[in-house]
Structures are given as structure tokens and as C-alpha cells.
CSV table of C-alpha atoms in Angstrom, one decimal:
chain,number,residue,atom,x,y,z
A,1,UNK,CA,9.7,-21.1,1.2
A,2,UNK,CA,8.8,-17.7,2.8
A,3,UNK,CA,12.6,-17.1,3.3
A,4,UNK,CA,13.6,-17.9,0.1
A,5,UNK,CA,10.1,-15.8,-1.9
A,6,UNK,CA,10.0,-13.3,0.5
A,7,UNK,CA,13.3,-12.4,2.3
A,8,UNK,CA,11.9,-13.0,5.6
A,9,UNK,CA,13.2,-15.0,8.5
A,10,UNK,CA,11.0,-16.3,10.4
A,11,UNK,CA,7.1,-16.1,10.8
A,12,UNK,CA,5.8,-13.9,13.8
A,13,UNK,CA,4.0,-14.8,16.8
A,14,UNK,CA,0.6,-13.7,15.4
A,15,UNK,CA,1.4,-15.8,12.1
A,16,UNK,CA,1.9,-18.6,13.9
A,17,UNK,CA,-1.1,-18.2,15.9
A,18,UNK,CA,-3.4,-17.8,12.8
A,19,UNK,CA,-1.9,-20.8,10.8
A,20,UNK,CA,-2.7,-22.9,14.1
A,21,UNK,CA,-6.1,-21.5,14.7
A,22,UNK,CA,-6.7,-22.3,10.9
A,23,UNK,CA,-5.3,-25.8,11.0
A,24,UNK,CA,-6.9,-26.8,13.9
A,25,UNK,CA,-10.6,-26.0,12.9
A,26,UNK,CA,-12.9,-26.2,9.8
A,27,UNK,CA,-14.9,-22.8,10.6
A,28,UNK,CA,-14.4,-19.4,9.4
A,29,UNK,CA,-11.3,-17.2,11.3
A,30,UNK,CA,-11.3,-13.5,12.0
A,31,UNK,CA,-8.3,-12.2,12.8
A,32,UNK,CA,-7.7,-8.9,14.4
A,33,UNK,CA,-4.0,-7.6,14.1
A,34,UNK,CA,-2.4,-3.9,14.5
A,35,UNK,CA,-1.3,-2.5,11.1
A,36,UNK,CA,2.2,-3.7,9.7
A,37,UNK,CA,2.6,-7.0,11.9
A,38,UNK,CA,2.2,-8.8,8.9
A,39,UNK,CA,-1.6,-10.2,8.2
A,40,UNK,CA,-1.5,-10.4,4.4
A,41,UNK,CA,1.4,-13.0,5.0
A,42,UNK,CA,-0.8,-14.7,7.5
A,43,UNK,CA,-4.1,-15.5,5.4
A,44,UNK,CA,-1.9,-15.8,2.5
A,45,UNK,CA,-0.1,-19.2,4.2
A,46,UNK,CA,-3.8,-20.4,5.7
A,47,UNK,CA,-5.3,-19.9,1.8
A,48,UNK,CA,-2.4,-22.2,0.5
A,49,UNK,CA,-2.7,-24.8,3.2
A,50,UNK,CA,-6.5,-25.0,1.9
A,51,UNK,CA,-6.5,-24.7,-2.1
A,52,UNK,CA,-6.3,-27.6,-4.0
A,53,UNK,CA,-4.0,-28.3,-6.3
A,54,UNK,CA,-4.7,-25.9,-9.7
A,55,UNK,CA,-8.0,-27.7,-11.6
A,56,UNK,CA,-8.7,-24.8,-14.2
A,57,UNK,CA,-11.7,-23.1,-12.0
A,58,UNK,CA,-12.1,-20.1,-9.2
A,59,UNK,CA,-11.1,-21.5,-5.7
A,60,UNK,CA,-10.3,-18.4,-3.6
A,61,UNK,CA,-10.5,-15.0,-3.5
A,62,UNK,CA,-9.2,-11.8,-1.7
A,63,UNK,CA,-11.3,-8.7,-1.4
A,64,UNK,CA,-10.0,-5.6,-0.8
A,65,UNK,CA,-11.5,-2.2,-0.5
A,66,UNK,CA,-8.3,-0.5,-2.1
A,67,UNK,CA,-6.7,-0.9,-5.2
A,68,UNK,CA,-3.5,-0.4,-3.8
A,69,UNK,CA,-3.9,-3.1,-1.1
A,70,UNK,CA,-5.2,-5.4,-3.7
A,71,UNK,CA,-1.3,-4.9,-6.0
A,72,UNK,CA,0.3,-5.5,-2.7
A,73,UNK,CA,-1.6,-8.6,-1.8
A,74,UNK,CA,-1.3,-9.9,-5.4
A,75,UNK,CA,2.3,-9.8,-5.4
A,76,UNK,CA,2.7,-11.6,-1.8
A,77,UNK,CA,0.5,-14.3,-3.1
A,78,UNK,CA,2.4,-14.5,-6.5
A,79,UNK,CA,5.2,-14.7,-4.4
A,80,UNK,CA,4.0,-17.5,-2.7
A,81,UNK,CA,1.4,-19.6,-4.5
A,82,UNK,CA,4.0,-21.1,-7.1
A,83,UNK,CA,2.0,-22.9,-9.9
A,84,UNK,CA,-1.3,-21.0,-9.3
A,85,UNK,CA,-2.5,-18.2,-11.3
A,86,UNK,CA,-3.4,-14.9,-9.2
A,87,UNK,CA,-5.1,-12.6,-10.6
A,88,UNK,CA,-5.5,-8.8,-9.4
A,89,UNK,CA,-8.9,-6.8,-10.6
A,90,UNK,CA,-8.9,-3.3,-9.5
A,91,UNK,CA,-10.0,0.0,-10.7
A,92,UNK,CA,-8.0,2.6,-12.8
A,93,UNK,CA,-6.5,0.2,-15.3
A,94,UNK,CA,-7.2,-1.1,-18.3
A,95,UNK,CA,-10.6,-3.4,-18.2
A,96,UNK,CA,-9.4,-5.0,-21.5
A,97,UNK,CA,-6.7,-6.5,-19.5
A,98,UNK,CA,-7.7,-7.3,-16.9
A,99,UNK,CA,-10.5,-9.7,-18.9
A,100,UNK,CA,-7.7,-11.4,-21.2
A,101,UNK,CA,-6.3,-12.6,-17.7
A,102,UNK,CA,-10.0,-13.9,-17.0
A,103,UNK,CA,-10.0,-15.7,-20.2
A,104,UNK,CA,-8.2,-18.3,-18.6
A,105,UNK,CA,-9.7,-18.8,-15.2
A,106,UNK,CA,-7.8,-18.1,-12.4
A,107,UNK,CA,-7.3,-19.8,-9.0
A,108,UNK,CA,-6.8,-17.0,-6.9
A,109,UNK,CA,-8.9,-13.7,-7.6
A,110,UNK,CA,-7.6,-10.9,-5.6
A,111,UNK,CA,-10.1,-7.7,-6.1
A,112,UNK,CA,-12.2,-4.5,-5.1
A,113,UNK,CA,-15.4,-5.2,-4.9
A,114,UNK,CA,-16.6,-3.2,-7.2
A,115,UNK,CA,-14.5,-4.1,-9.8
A,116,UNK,CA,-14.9,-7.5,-9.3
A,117,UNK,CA,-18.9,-7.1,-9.2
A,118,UNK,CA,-18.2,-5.8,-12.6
A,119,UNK,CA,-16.6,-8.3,-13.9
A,120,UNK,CA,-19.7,-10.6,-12.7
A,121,UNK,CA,-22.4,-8.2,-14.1
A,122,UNK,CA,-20.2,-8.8,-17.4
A,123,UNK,CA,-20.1,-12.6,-17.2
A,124,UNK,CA,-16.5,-12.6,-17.3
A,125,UNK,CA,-15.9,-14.5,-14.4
A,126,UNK,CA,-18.2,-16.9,-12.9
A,127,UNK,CA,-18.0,-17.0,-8.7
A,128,UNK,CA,-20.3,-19.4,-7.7
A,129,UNK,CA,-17.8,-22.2,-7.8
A,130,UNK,CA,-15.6,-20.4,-4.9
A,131,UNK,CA,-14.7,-21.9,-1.9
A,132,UNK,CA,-12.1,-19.8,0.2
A,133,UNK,CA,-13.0,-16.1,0.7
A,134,UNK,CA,-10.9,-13.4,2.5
A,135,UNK,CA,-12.2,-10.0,3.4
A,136,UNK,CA,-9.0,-7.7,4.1
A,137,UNK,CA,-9.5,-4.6,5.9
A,138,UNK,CA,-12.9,-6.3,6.9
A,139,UNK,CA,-13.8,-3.1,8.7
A,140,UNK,CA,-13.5,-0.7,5.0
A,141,UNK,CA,-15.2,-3.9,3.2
A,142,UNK,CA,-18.1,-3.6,5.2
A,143,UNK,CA,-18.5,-1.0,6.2
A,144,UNK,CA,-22.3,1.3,4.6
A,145,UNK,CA,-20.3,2.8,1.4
A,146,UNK,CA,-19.6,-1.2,0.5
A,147,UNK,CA,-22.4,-2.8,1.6
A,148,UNK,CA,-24.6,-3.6,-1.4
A,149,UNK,CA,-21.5,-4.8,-3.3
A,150,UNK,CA,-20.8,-6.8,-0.8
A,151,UNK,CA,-24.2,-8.6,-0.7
A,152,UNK,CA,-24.5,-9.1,-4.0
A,153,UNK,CA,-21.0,-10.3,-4.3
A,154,UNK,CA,-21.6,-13.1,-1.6
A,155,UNK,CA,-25.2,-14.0,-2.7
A,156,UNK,CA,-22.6,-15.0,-6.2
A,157,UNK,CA,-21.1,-17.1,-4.0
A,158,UNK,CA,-23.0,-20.0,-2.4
A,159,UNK,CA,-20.5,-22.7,-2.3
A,160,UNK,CA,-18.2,-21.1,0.3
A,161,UNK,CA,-17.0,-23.3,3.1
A,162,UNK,CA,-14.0,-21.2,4.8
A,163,UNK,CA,-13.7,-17.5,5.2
A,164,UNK,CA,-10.9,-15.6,6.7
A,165,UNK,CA,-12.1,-12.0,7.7
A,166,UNK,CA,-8.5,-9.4,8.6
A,167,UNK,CA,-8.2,-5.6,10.2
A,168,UNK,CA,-6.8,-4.1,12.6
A,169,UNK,CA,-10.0,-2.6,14.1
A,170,UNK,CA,-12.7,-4.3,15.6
A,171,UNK,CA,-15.6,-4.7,14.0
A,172,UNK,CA,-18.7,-5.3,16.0
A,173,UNK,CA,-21.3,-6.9,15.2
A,174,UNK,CA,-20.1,-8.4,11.9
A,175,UNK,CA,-23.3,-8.5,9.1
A,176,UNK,CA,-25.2,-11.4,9.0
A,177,UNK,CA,-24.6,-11.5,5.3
A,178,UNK,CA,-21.5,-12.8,5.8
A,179,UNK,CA,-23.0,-16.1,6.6
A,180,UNK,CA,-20.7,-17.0,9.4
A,181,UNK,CA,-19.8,-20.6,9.9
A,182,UNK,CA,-18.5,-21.7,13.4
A,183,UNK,CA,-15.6,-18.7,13.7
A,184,UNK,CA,-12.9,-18.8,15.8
A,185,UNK,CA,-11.5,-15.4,16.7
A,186,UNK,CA,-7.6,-14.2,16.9
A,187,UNK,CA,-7.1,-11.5,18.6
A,188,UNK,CA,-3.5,-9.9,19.2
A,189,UNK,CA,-4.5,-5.9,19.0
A,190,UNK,CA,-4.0,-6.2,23.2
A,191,UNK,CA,-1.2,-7.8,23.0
A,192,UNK,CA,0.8,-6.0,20.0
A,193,UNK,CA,-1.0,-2.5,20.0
A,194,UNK,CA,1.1,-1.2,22.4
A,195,UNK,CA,4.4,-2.2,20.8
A,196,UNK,CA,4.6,0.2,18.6
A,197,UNK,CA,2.5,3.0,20.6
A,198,UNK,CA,6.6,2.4,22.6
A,199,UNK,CA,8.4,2.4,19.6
A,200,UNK,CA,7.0,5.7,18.2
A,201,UNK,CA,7.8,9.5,19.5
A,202,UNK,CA,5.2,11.6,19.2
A,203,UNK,CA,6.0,15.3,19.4
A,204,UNK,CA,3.8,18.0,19.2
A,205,UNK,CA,5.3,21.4,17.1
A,206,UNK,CA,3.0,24.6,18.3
A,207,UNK,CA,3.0,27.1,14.8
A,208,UNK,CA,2.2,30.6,15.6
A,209,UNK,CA,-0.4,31.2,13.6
A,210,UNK,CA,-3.6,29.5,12.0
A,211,UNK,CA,-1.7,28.5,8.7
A,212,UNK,CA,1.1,25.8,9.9
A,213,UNK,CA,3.0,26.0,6.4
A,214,UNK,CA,5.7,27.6,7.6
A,215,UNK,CA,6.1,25.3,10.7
A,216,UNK,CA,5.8,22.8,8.4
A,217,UNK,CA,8.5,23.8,6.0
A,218,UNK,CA,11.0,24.6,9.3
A,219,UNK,CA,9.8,21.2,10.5
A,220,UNK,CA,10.7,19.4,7.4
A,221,UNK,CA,13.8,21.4,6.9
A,222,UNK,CA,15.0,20.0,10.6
A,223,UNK,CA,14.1,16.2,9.5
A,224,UNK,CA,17.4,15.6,7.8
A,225,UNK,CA,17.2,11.6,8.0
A,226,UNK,CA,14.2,9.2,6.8
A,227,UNK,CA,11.6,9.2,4.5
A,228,UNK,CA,9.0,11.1,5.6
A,229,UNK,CA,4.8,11.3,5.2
A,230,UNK,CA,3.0,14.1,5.9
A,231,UNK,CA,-1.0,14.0,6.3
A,232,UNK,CA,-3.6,16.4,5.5
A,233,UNK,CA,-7.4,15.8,5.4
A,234,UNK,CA,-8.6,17.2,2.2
A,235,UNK,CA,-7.5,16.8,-1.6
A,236,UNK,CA,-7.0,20.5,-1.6
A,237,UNK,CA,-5.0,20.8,1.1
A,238,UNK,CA,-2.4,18.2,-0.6
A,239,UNK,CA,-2.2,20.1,-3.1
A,240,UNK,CA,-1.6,23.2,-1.6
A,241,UNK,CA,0.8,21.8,0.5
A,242,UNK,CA,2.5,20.4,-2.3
A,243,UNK,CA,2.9,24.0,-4.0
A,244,UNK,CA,4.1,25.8,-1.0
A,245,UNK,CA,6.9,23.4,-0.8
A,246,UNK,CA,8.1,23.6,-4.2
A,247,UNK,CA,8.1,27.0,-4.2
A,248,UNK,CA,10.5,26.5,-1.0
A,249,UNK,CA,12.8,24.1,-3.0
A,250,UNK,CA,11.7,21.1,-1.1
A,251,UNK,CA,10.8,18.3,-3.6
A,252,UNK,CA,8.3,16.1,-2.7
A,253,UNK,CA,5.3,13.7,-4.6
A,254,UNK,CA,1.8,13.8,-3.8
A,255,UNK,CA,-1.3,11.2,-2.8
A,256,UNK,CA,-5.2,11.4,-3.0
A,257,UNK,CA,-7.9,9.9,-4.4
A,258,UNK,CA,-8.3,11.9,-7.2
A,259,UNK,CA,-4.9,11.2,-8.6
A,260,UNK,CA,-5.2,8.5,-11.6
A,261,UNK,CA,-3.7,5.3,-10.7
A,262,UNK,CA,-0.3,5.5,-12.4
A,263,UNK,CA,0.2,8.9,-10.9
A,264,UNK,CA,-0.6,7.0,-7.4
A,265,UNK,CA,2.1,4.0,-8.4
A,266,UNK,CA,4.6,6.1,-9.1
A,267,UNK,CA,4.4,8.0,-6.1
A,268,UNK,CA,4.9,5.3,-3.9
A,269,UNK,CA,7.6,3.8,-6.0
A,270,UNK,CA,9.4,7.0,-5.9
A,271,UNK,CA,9.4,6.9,-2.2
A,272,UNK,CA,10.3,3.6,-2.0
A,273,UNK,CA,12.9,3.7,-4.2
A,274,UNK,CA,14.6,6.4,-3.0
A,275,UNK,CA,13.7,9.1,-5.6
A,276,UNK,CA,12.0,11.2,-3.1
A,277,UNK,CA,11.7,11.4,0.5
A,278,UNK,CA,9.1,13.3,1.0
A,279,UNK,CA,5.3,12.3,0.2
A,280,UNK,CA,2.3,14.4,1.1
A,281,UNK,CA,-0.9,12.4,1.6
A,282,UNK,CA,-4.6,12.2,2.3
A,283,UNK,CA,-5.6,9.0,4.7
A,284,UNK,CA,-6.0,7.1,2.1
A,285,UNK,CA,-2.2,6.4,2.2
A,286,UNK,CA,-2.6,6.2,5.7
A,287,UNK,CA,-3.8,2.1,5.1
A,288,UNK,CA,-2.9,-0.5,2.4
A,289,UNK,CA,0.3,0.7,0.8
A,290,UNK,CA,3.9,-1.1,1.0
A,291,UNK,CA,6.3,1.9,1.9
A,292,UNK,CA,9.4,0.9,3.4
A,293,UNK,CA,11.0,2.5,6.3
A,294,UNK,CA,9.2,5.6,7.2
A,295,UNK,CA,10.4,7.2,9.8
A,296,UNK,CA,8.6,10.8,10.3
A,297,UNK,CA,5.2,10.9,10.4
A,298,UNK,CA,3.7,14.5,10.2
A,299,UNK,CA,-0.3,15.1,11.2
A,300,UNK,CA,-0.5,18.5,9.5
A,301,UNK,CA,-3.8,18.4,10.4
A,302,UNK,CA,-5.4,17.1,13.0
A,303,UNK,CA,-6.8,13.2,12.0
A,304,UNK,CA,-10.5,13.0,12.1
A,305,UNK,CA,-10.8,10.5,14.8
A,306,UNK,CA,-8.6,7.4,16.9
A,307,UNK,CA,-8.9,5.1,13.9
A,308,UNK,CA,-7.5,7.9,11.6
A,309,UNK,CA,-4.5,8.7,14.1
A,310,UNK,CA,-3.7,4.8,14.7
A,311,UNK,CA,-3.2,4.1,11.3
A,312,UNK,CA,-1.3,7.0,10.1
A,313,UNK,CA,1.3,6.3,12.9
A,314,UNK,CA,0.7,3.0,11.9
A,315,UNK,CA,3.2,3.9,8.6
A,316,UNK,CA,5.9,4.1,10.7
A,317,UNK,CA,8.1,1.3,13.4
A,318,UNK,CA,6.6,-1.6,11.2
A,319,UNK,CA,7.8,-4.4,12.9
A,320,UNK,CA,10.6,-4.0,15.1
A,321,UNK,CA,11.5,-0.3,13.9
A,322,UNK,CA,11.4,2.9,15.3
A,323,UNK,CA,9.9,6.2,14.2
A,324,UNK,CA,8.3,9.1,15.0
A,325,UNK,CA,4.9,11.4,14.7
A,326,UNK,CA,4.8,14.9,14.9
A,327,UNK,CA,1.4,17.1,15.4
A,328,UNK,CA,1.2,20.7,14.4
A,329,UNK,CA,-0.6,22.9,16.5
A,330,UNK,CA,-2.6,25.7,15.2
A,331,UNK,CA,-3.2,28.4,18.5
A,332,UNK,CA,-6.9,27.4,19.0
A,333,UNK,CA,-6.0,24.0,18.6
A,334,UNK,CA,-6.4,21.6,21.0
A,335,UNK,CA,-5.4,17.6,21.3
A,336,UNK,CA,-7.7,15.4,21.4
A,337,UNK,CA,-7.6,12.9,24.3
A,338,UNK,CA,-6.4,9.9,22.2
A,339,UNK,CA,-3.0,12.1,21.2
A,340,UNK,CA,-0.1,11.1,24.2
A,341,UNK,CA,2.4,13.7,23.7
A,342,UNK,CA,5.8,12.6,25.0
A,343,UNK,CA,7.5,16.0,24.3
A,344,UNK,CA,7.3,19.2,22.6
A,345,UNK,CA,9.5,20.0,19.6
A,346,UNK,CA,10.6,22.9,18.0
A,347,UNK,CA,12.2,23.4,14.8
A,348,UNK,CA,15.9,24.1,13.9
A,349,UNK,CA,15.9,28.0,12.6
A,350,UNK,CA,18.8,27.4,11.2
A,351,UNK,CA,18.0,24.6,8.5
A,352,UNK,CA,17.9,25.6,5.0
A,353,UNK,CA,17.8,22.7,2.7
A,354,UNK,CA,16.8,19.3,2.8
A,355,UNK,CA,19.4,16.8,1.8
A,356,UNK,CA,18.9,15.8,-1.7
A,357,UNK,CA,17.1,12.1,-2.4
A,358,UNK,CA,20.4,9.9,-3.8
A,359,UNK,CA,18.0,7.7,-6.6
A,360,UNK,CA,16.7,9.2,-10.0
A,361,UNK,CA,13.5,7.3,-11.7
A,362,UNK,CA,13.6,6.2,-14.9
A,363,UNK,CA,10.6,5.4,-16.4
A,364,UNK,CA,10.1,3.1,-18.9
A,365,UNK,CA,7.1,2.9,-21.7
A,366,UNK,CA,6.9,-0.8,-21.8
A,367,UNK,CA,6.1,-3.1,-19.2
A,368,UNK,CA,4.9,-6.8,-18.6
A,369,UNK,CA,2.4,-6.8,-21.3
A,370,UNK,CA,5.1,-6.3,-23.3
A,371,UNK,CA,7.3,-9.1,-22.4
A,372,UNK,CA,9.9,-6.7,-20.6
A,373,UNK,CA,11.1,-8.3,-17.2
A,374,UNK,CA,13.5,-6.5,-14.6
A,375,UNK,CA,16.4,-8.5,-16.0
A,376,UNK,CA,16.0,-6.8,-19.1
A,377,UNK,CA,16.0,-3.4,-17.5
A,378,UNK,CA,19.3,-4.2,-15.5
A,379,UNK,CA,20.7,-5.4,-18.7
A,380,UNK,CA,19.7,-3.0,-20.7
A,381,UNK,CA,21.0,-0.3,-18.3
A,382,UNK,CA,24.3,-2.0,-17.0
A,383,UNK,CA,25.3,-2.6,-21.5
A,384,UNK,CA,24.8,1.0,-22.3
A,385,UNK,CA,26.0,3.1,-19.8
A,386,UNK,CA,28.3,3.4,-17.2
A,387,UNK,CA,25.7,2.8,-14.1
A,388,UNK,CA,27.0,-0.9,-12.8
A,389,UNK,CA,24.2,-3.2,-12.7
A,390,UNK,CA,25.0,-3.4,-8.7
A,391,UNK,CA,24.1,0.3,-8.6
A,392,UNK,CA,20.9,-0.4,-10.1
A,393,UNK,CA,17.9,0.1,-7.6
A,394,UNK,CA,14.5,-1.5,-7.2
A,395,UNK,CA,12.9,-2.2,-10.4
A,396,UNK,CA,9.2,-2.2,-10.5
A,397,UNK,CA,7.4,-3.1,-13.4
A,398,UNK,CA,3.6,-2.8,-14.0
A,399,UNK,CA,1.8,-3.5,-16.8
A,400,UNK,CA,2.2,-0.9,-19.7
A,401,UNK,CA,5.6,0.6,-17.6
A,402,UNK,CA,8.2,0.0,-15.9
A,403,UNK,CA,10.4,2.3,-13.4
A,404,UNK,CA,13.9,1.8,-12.5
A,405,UNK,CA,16.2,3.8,-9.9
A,406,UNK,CA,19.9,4.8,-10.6
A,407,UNK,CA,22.3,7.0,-9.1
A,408,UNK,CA,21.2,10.3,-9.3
A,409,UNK,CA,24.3,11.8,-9.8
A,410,UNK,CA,24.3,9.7,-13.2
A,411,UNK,CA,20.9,10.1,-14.1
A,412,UNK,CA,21.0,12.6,-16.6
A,413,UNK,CA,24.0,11.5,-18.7
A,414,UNK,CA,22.7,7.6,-18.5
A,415,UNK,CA,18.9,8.7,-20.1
A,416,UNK,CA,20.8,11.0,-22.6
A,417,UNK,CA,22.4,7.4,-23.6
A,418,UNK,CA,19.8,5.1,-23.2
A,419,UNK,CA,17.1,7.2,-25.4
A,420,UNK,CA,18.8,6.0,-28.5
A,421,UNK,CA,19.4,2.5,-27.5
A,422,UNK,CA,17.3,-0.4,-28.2
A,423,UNK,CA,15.9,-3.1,-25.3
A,424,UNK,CA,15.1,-5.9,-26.6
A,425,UNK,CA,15.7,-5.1,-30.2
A,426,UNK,CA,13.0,-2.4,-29.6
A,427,UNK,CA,13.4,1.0,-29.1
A,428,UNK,CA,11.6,2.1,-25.7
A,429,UNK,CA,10.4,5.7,-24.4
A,430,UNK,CA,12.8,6.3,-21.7
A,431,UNK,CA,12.4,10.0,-19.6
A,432,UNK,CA,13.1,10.9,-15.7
A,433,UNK,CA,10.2,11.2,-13.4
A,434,UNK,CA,10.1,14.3,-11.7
């Protein structure tokens, strides 16, 4: 089932391990894991061994302090759960939606708090019926900023008999309001953490002077393979960042809180579709968000503490991969005793350009609340122009849009086509992200 739903092989060591500890017993697991070895897979197969089969009311669900952990969880479980409804309840969407799809109760809820404390206030979903809970990211979940939500979400839940609490930090002591119940504990951040500490090169890149963007821009110029993420602590700095470099040619998208959430989406799909290779991002990119194979990580500035730096790298050698991290060094800077250097690096002088990214984005007015599927897209692409359906790209489609990548080399002459054509006996807004 997970080969077929999800393209993967064979569960890891820590999978297994969590699916026995969860068999085995009738308490509560926590399970501590490094970033990227694949926990949402884990309490996804130890929820399904314990739901019943669908009855028309609330058995289980996921909290997440991110909405962008909570899409990617929803879609593993969709994946997986065949025949339940999942449903995902995050902030910067549509509320309308989001309480049609509450209409007819769901048996998976998959959540923010605070948007699914909404929701409650609102009376559109009743939780006191629930009897699996998960806590992702337990450590974010529970931490001060959450902490009333949280109570008040779990005094809406009496009924619960199994919880499954996930992160890859220790959290210690866990709050009492989490009502407990016999736990067993997994823990694999001795055994795994170092595995990818080995897999990862970090370099350290000294700039001259107090303002790295011009080591930055040689740096990047000299990466001329892999996507690449590049970190900075504030909003502003992004943003600046983000300027500088497109003044220097160098396309890249941008990350931060402040960002609406489509904005956010469509950075991320970019990258992962091979539209850009180049994202520049606060930390909260740094946890929660499906990228595939990243392999530069750049601290332009220094992360704000061990956590911070863990789970940046953390981006990078997922799984069995390799990658590398590179921290820029203003003169009065100094490392902090967390950062292992293996060497120093110094840019090419040489590079001019970055190699272009070989995708285009189209993007798509109409999504899955309007009945459009990714077959239709490939359809509707491959029928009208000459971009072969096997050059088609990943598809992603959301709920009001939809993005597709093509060739970028026929990106231009396919949306001059497609504008005027009809999908679905509709005519759609089609235009190229930039």
C-alpha cells in the first residue's frame, strides 16, 4: 500500500519501531525522530491501524502548529486512508470552505490549533467524540505562544484514549494538560542524529565586510548544481536579500510569515517543480515544508540558537542524500560552539551567471473546487500545444488554482496558445508565474 500511494520502498527502521511500539501497547507514544526520517509516515500508519472503519463522526485528529505542515500531512494521509474523509483546517484560506467540508463530518481532522479552536467556538465541528489525537511538532504545539489553545482544545476533548505526540526535539517536561496515559517513549535522535550531521558539509565563507551580499551573490554564483535555500532572520532581511539579487540577475522566490498563503504555496511549488532554484527564507521554512532535494543550505545569518541551525540543515540530505551548509561570516563574527566547520570555502571570482531553472509555472485560475483534476491539466496542455504530455511536470492543484510546470524553453509560445483554449468546455485564466 505505501509503495503503490506513496512511491516508497520500504518503511525505515524508526517506522518500524513506532508501528511496534504502537501495536504492542494501549498507552499514549511519543516519538522523538531527527527531521526528514519520515515521522508523518509513521503516526500516519499507527492512526490507520487504530480508526475504525468510517461511521459518519470525528475519530482522529492531527494538530499542527503550521499551515504548511498541516497541507503536507493531509495529503500523506489522503494518500493513505482510502475511504476516509481528511480534512485540512488552516489559516489563510477561505473559512467558507473549509466549513462546507465540515458539513459532512469528517474522520480525520488535520489542523492548527487555532483554526481548529475556531471552528469549535463556531459550532462547526463538534470534538468531543474524538478518540485518536496527534500533536506534530509537539515541541511548537506546546510550547507558551500555543498554550491556551491547546488547553482549551483538549478540555473539548474528553473521550481520548490514544495520543501520539512527534518532534524532533525533546521536550521536557511535557504539560500535564496533555493528560498522559501510560506512554511509551521512541527515541532514535541518538541513533539517527548523527547521520546526517556525516552526510552534510558545512563550510564556512568569511565576507570582508559587515554586509555579506556580495559574498552571498559570489557564493551563489559558484553553486551551479541543486536547489538551493538561503536563511535570514528577519522579514526584512528576505526581502532585501531578495532585491539585491534581482538587481544581480539572479532569480529567486521568497518565504516569511508575512507573505499570504498562496504567495507561500507557490513558492514552494516553484522550487519543487523546478521553476526556480533559488528560495530565500525566514526559519519558518526551516520546519514543516515538503521541498525535494535541496542541496545547499546557506545561513546568511547566523541562526538564533542549536534548534534553529539543526533544522535548517535539516532541509538538506533527507534520508540517504547528501548536501551541504554554508555560513557567512561577517569580520566580528564568531561561531558559535554548536557550528563544526569541516572546511573553509571561498567563492569562484570568476562566476557570472547562474544556470537558468529548465521548468516554467503555469498557473491556472481554477482548481479542485472547480472540478479541475491534474488529468485535465495534462490533457488540456498535451491537445493544444506542442509540449508532450511526458514533458509535463508536477501538477499541483489547490483549491481555487492549480500550477503546472513545462519546458521553459516552450513556455511562452504554449500560454500564447492555451489563453484562448477552453478546459473543460470553460475558458480558464492561464499566465506564467514569475
Amino acid at each position: 500500500m505505501v509503495k503503490e500511494r506513496m512511491g516508497i520502498d520500504m518503511l525505515n527502521d524508526m517506522q518500524h519501531q513506532a508501528l511496534d511500539v504502537w501495536k504492542s501497547g494501549r498507552g499514549d507514544l511519543i516519538l522523538y525522530s531527527p527531521t526528514g526520517t519520515g515521522k508523518t509516515l509513521a503516526f500516519t500508519l499507527c492512526l490507520l491501524q487504530a480508526l475504525k472503519p468510517p461511521m459518519g463522526q470525528l475519530q482522529a485528529i492531527v494538530l499542527a502548529p503550521s499551515r504548511e505542515l498541516v497541507m503536507q500531512t493531509a495529503e500523506v494521509m489522503r494518500a493513505l486512508a482510502t475511504g476516509y474523509k481528511v480534512t485540512p483546517c488552516y489559516g489563510g484560506h477561505d473559512t467558507k470552505d473549509e466549513r462546507a467540508s465540515l458539513t459532512i463530518i469528517p474522520d480525520v481532522i488535520v489542523a492548527t490549533p487555532g483554526r481548529l479552536l475556531d471552528h469549535r467556538r463556531r459550532g462547526h465541528i463538534d470534538l468531543s467524540g474524538t478518540r485518536l489525537l496527534v500533536l506534530d511538532e509537539m515541541d511548537k504545539s506546546l510550547e507558551l505562544g500555543f498554550e491556551e489553545d491547546m488547553r482549551q482544545l483538549l478540555r473539548g476533548m474528553p473521550n481520548l484514549s490514544r495520543r501520539i505526540l512527534a518532534s524532533a526535539t525533546v521536550l521536557s517536561p511535557i504539560p500535564e494538560y496533555v493528560r498522559l496515559h501510560n506512554p511509551s517513549t521512541l527515541n532514535v535522535l541518538a541513533e539517527e542524529v548523527s547521520q546526517p550531521a556525516e552526510r552534510i558539509t558545512v563550510s564556512q565563507i568569511k565576507s570582508d565586510s559587515k554586509d555579506k551580499l556580495d559574498t552571498l551573490r559570489q557564493l551563489l554564483l559558484s553553486l551551479q548544481n541543486g536547489r538551493i535555500i538561503v536563511f535570514a532572520n528577519y522579514r526584512e532581511s528576505v526581502e532585501r536579500i531578495h532585491q539585491y539579487l534581482l538587481k544581480a540577475n539572479i532569480a529567486a522566490s521568497i518565504y516569511h510569515g508575512e507573505l499570504d498563503q498562496q504567495r507561500r504555496e507557490q513558492a514552494v511549488a516553484m522550487l519543487n517543480n523546478g521553476s526556480i532554484n533559488l528560495l530565500i527564507a525566514t526559519d519558518l521554512a526551516a520546519r514543516g515544508l515538503d521541498i525535494d532535494k535541496v542541496e545547499h543550505i546557506v545561513h546568511y545569518h547566523m541562526p538564533v540558537n542549536q534548534q534553529a541551525y539543526i533544522h535548517r540543515n535539516g532541509r538538506t540530505a533527507r534520508v540517504d542524500a547528501t548536501g551541504n551548509a554554508y555560513v557567512i561570516t561577517a569580520p566580528d563574527e564568531t561561531l558559535a560552539e554548536w557550528i563544526s566547520i569541516d572546511k573553509e570555502f571561498s567563492p569562484n571570482p570568476c562566476a557570472t551567471t547562474m544556470p537558468p531553472a529548465k521548468m516554467a509555472t503555469l498557473y491556472f485560475q481554477s482548481g479542485k473546487k472547480e472540478k479541475l483534476s491534474r488529468g485535465d491539466i495534462v490533457g488540456f496542455i498535451a491537445n493544444n500545444c506542442a509540449v508532450r504530455a511526458q514533458d509535463i511536470g508536477r501538477i499541483d492543484v489547490r483549491d481555487h488554482y492549480a500550477l503546472a510546470a513545462i519546458p521553459r524553453q516552450q513556455a511562452t509560445d504554449a500560454l500564447q496558445v492555451l489563453k484562448t483554449a477552453k478546459i473543460k468546455g470553460k475558458k480558464v485564466r492561464i499566465s506564467l508565474l514569475k
